[in-house]
mmCIF file with all atom_site columns, C-alpha atoms in Angstrom:
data_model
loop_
_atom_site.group_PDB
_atom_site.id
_atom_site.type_symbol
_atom_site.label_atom_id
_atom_site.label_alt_id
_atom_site.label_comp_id
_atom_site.label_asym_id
_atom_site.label_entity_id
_atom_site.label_seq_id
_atom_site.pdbx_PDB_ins_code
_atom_site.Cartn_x
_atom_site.Cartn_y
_atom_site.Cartn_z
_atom_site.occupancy
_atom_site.B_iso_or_equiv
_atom_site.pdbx_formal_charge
_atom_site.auth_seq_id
_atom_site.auth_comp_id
_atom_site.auth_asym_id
_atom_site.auth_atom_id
_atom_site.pdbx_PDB_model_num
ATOM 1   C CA . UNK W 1 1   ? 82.259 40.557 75.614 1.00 47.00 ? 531 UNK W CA 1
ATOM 2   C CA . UNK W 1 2   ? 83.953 41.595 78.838 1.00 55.00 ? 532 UNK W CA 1
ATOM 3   C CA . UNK W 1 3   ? 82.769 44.252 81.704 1.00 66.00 ? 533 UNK W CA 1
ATOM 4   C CA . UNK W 1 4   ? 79.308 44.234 80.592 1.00 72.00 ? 534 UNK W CA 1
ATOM 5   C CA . UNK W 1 5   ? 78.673 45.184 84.320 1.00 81.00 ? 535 UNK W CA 1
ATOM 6   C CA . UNK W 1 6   ? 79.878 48.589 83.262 1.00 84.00 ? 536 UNK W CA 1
ATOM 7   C CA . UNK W 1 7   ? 77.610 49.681 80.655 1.00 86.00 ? 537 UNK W CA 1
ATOM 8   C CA . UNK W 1 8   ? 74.811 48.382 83.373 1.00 90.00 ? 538 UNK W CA 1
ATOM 9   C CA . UNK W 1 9   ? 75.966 51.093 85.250 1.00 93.00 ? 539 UNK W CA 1
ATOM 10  C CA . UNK W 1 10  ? 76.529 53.499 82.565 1.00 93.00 ? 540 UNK W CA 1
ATOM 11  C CA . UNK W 1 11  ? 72.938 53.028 82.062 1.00 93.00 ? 541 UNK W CA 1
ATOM 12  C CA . UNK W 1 12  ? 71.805 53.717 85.230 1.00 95.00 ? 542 UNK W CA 1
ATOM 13  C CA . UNK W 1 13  ? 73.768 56.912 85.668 1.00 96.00 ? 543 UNK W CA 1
ATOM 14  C CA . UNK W 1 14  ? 72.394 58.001 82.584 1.00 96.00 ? 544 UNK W CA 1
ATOM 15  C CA . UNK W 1 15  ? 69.120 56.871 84.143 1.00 96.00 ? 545 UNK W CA 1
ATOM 16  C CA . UNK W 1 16  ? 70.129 58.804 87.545 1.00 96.00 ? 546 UNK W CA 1
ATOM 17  C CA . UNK W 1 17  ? 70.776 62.153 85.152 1.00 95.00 ? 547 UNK W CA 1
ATOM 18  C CA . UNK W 1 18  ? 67.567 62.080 83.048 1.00 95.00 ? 548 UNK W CA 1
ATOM 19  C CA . UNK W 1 19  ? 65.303 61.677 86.574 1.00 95.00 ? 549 UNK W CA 1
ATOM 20  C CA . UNK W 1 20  ? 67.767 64.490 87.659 1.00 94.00 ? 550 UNK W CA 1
ATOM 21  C CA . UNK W 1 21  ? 67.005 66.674 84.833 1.00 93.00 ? 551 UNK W CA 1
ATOM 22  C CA . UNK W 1 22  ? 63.415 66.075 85.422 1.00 93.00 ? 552 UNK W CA 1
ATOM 23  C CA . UNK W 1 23  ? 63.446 67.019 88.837 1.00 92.00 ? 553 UNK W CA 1
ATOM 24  C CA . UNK W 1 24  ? 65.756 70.166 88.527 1.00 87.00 ? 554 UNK W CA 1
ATOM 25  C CA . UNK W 1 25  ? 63.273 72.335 89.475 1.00 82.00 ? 555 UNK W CA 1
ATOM 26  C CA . UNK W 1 26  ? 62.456 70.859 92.327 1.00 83.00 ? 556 UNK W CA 1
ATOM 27  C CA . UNK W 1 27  ? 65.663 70.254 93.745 1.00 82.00 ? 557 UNK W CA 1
ATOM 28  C CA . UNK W 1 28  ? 67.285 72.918 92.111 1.00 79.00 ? 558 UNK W CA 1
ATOM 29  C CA . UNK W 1 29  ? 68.848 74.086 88.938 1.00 76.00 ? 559 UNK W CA 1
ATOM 30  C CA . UNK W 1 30  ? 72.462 74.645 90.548 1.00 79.00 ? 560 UNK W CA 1
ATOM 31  C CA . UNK W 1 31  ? 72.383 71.087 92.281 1.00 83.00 ? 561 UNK W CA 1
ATOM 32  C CA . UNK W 1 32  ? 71.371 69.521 89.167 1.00 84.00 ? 562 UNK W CA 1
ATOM 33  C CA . UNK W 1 33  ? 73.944 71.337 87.180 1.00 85.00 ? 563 UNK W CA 1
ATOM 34  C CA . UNK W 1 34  ? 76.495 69.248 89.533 1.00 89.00 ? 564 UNK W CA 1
ATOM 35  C CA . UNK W 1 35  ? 74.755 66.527 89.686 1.00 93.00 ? 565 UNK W CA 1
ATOM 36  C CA . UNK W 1 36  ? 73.989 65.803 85.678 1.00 93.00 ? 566 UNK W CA 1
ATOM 37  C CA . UNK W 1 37  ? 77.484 66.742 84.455 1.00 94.00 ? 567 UNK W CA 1
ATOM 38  C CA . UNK W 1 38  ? 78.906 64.275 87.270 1.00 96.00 ? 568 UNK W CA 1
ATOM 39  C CA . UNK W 1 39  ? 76.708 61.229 86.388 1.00 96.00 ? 569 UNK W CA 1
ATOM 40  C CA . UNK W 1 40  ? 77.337 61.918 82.744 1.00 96.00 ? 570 UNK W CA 1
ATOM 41  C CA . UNK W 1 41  ? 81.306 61.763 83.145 1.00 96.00 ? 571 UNK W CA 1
ATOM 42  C CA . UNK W 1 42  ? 81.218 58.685 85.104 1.00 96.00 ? 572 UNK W CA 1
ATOM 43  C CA . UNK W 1 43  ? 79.092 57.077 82.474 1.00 95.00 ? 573 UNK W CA 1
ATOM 44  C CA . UNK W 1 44  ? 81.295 58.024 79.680 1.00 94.00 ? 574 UNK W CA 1
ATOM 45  C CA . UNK W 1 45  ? 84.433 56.859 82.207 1.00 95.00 ? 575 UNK W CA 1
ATOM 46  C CA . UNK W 1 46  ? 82.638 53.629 82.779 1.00 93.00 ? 576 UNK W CA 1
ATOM 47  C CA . UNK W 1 47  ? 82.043 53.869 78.776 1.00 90.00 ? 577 UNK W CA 1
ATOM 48  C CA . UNK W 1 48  ? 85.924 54.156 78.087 1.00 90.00 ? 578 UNK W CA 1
ATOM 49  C CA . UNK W 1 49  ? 86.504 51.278 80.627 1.00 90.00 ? 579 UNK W CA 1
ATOM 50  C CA . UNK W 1 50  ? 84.096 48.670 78.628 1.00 85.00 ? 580 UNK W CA 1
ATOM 51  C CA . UNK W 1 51  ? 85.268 50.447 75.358 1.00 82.00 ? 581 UNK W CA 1
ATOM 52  C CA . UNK W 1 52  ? 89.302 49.100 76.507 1.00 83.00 ? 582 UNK W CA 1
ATOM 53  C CA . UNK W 1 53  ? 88.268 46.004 77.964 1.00 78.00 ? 583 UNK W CA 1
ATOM 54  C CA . UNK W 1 54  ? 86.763 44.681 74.368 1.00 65.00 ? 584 UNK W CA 1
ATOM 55  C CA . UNK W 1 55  ? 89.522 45.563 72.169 1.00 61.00 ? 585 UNK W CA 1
ATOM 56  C CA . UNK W 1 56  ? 89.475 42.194 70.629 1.00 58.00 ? 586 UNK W CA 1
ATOM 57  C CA . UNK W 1 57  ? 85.687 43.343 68.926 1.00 61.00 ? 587 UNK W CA 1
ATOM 58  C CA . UNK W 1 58  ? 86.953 46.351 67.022 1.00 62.00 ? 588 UNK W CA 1
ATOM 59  C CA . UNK W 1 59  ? 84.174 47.819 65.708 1.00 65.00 ? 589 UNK W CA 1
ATOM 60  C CA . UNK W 1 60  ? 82.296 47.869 68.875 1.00 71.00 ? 590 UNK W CA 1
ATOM 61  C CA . UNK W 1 61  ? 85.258 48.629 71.055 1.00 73.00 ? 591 UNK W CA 1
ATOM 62  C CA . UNK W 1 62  ? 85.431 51.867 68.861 1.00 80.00 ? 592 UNK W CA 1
ATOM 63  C CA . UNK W 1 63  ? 81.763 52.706 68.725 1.00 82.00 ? 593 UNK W CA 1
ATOM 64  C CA . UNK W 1 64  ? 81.769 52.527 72.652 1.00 83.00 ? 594 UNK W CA 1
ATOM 65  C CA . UNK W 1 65  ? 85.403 55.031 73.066 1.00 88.00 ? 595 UNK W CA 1
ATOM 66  C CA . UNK W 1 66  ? 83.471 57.671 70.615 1.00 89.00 ? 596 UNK W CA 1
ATOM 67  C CA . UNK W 1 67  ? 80.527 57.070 72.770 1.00 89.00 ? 597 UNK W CA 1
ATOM 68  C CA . UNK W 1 68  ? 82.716 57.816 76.127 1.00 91.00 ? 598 UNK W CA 1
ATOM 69  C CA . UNK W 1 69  ? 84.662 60.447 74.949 1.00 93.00 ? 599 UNK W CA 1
ATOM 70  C CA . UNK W 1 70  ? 81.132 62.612 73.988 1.00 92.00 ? 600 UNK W CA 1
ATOM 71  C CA . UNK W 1 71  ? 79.372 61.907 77.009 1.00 94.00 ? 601 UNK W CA 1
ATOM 72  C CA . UNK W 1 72  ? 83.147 62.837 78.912 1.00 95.00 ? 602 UNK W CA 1
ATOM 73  C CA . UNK W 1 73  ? 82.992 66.007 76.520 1.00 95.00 ? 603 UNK W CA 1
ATOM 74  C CA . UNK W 1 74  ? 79.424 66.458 76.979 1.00 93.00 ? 604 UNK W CA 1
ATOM 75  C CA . UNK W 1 75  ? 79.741 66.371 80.601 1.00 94.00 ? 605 UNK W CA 1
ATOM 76  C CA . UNK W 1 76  ? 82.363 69.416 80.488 1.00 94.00 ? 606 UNK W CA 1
ATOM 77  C CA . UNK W 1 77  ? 79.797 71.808 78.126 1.00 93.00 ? 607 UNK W CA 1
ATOM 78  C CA . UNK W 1 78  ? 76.943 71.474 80.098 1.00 90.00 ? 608 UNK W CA 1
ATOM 79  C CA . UNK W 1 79  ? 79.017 72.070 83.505 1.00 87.00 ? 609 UNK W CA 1
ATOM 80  C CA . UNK W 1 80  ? 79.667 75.040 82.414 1.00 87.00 ? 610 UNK W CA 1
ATOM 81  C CA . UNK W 1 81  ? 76.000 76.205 80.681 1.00 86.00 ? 611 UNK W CA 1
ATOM 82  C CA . UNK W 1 82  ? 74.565 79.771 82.060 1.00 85.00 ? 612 UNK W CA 1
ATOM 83  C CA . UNK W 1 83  ? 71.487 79.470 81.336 1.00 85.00 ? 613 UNK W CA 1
ATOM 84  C CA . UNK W 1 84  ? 69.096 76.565 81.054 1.00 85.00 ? 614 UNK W CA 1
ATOM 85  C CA . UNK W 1 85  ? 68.197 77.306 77.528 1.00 88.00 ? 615 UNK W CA 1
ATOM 86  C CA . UNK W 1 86  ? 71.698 76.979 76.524 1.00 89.00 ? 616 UNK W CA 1
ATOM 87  C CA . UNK W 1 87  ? 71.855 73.668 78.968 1.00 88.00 ? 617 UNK W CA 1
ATOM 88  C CA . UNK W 1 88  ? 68.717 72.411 77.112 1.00 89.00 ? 618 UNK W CA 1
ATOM 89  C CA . UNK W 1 89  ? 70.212 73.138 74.138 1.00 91.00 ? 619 UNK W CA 1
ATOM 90  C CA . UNK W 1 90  ? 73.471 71.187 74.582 1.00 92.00 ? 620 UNK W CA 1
ATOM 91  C CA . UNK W 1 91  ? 71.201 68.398 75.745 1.00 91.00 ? 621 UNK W CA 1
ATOM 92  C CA . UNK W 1 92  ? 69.343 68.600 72.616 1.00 92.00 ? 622 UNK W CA 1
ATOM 93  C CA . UNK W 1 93  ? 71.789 68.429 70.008 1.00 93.00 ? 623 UNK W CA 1
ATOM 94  C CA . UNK W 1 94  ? 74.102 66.145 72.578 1.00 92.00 ? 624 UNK W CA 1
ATOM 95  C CA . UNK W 1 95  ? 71.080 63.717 72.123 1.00 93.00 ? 625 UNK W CA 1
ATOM 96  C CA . UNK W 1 96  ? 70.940 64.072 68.638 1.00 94.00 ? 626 UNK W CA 1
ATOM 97  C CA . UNK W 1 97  ? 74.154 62.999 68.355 1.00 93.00 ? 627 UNK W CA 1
ATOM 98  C CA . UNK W 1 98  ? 73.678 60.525 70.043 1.00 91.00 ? 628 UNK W CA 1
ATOM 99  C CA . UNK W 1 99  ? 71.559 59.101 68.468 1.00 92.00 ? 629 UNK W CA 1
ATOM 100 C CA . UNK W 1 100 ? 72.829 59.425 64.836 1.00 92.00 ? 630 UNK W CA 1
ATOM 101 C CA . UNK W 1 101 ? 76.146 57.333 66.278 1.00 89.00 ? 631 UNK W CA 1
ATOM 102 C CA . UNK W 1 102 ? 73.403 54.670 67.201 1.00 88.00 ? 632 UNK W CA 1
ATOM 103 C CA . UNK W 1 103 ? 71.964 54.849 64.068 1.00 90.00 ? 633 UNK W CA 1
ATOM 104 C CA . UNK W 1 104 ? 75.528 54.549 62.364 1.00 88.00 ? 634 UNK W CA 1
ATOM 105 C CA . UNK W 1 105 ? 76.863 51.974 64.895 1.00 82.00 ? 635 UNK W CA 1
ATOM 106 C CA . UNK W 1 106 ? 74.841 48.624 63.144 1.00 80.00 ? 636 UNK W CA 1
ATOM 107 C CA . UNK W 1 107 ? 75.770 49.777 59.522 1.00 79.00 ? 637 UNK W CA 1
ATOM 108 C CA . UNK W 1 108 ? 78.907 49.790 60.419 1.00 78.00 ? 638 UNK W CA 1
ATOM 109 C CA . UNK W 1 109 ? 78.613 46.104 62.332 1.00 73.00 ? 639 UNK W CA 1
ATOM 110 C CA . UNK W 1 110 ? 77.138 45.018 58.731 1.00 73.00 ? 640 UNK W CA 1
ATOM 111 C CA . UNK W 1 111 ? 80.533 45.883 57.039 1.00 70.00 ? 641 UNK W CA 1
ATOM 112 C CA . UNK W 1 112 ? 82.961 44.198 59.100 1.00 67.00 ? 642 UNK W CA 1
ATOM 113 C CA . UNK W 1 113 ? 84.048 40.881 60.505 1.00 67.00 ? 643 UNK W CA 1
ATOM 114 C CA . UNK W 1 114 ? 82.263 41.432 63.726 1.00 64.00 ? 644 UNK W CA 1
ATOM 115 C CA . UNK W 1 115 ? 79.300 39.626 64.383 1.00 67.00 ? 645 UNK W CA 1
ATOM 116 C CA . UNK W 1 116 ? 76.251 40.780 66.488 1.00 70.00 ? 646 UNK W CA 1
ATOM 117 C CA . UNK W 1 117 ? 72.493 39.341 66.169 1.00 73.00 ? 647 UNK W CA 1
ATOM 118 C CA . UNK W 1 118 ? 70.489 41.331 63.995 1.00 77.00 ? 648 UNK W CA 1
ATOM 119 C CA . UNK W 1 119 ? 68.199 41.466 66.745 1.00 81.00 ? 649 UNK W CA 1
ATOM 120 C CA . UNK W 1 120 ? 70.476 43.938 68.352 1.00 77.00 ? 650 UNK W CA 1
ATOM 121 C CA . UNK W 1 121 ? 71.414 45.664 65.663 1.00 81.00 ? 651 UNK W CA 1
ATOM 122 C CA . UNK W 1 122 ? 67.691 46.461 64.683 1.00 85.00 ? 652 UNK W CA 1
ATOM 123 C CA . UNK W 1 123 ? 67.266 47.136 68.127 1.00 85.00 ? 653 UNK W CA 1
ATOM 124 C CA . UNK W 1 124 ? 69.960 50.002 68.226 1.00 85.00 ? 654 UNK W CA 1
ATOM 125 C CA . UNK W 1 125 ? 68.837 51.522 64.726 1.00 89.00 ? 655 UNK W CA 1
ATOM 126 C CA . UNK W 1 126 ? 65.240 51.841 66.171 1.00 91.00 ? 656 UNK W CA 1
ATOM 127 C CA . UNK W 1 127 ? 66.436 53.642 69.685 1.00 90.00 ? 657 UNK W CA 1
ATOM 128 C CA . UNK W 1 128 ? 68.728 56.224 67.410 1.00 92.00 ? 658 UNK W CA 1
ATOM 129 C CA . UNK W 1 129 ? 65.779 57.112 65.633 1.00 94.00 ? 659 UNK W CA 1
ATOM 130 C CA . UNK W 1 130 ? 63.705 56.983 68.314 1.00 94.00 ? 660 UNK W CA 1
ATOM 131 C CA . UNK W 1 131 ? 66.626 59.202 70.252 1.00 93.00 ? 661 UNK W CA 1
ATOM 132 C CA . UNK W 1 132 ? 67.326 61.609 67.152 1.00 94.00 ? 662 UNK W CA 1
ATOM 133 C CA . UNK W 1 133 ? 63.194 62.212 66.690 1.00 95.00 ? 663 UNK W CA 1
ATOM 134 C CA . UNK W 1 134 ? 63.505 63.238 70.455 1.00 95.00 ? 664 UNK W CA 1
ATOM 135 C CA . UNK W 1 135 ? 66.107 65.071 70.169 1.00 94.00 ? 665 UNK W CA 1
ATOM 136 C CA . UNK W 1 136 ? 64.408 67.569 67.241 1.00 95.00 ? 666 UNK W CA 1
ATOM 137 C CA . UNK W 1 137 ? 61.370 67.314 69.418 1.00 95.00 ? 667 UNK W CA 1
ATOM 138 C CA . UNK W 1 138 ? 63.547 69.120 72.101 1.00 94.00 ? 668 UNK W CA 1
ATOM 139 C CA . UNK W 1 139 ? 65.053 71.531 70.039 1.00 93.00 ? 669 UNK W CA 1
ATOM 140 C CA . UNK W 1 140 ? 61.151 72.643 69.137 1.00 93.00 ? 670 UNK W CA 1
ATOM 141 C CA . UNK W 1 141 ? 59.648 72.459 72.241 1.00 94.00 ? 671 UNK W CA 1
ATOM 142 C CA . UNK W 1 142 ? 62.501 74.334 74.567 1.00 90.00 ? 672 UNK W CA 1
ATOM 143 C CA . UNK W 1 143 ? 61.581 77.506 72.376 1.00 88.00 ? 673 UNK W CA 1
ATOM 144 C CA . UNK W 1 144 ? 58.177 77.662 73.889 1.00 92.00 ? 674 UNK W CA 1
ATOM 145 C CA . UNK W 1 145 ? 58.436 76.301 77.125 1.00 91.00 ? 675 UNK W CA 1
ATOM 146 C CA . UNK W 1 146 ? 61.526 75.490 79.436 1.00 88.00 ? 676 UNK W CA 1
ATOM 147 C CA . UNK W 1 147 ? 59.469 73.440 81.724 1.00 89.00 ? 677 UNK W CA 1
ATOM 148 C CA . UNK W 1 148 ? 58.258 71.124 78.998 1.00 93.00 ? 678 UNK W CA 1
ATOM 149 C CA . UNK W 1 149 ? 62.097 71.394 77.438 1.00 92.00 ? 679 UNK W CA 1
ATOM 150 C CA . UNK W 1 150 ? 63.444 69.984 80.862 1.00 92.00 ? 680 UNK W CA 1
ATOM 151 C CA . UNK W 1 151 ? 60.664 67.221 80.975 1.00 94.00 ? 681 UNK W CA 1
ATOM 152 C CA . UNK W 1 152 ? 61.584 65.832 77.599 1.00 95.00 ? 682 UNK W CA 1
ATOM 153 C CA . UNK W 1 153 ? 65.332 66.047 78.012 1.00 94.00 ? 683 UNK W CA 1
ATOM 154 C CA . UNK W 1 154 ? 65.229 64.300 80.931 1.00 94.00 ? 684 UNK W CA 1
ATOM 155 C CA . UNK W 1 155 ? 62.505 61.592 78.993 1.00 95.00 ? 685 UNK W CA 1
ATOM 156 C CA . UNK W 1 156 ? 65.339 61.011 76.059 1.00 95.00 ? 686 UNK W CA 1
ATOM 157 C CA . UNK W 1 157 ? 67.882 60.653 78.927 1.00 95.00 ? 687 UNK W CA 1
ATOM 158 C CA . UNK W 1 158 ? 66.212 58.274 80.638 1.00 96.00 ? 688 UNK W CA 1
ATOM 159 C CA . UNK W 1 159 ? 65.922 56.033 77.241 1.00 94.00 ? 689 UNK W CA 1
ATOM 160 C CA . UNK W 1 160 ? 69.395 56.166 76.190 1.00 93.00 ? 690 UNK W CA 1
ATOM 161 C CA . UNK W 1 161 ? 70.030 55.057 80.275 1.00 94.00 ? 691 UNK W CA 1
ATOM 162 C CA . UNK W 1 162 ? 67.390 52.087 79.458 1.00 94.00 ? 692 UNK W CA 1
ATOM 163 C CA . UNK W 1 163 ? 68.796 51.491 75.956 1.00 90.00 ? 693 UNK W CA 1
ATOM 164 C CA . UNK W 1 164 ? 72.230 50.979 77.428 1.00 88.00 ? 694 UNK W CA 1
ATOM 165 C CA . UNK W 1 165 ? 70.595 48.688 80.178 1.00 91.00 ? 695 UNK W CA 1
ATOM 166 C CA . UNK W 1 166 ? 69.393 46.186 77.331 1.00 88.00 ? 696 UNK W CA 1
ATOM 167 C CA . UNK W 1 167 ? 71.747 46.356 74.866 1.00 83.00 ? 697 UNK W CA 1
ATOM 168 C CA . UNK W 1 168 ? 73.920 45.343 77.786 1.00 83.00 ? 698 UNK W CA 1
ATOM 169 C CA . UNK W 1 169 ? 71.243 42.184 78.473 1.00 85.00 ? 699 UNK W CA 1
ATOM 170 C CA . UNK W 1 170 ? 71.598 41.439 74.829 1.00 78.00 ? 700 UNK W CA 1
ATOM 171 C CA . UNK W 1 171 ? 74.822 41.227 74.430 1.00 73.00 ? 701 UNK W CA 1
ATOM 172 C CA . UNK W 1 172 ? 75.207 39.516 77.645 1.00 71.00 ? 702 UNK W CA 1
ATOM 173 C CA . UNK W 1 173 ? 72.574 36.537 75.947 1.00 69.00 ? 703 UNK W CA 1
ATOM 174 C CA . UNK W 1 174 ? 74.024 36.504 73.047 1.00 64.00 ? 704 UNK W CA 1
ATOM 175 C CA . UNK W 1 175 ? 77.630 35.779 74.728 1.00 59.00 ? 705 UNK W CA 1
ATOM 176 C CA . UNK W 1 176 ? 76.141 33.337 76.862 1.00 55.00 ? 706 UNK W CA 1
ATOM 177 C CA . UNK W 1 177 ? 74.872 31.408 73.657 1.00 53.00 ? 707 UNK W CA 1
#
């Protein structure tokens, strides 16, 4: 596994966005609707990078380029969101996504010639759940208050950020065994 540097710092842009998100109010809803949509398309540009660099592990070479090119997507919707509902919306079913791919990702490791510990594979089924229960928990909650909508969003974002950040450390191990 090459460039695992990267998804290190895809993690911690997604970790950047979710404190962003969290403190939008604070700073601002316009800054953070710059600030978000930027960290998000360097992640998924940093996401492409590792995805190219490990062609020679198929499976996870392609899990990673459908990973960049959503969060590059991604990054273009919610730039252009008018309203914060709609932004928490995106967010919401962005995350769900999200987290059904993770939740995909290991079964799809189990069918092939790839090998990855099981370890990390239980690992990554447990944060897509963990992300996709979040992500209905969003959906719910934004309809009754944006405040609390923004709060959770930014939560989940922060814990795909961290997920990325130890599957990175896993991966890293389990190359170095």
């Amino acid at each position: 596994m090459k460039k695992l540097g990267d998804l290190i710092l895809v993690g911690t842009c997604l970790i950047l966005a979710g404190i962003t998100i969290i403190i939008a109010e604070s700073v601002g809803v316009n800054k953070a609707k710059i600030f978000v949509p930027i960290l998000f398309f360097i992640s998924g540009i940093y996401t492409l990078k590792h995805s190219r660099s490990n062609k020679d592990i198929e499976i996870t070479s392609k899990f990673e380029f459908l990973k960049g090119v959503g969060l590059i997507i991604f990054a273009t919707v919610i730039f252009f969101s008018d309203s914060l509902i709609n932004f928490l919306m995106y967010v919401a079913y962005f995350i769900l996504m999200y987290g059904l791919l993770e939740i995909i990702f290991p079964f799809t490791v189990l069918n092939s010639k790839n090998k990855i510990t099981r370890k990390t594979l239980v690992f990554r089924i447990v944060a897509g759940f963990a992300v996709s229960i979040g992500a209905i928990i969003l959906l719910v909650t934004t309809y009754s208050s944006e405040y609390k909508g923004l709060m959770i969003a930014g939560f989940l974002t922060i814990l795909i950020g961290i997920s990325n950040i130890i599957y990175a450390t896993r991966l890293k191990s389990q190359t170095a065994n």
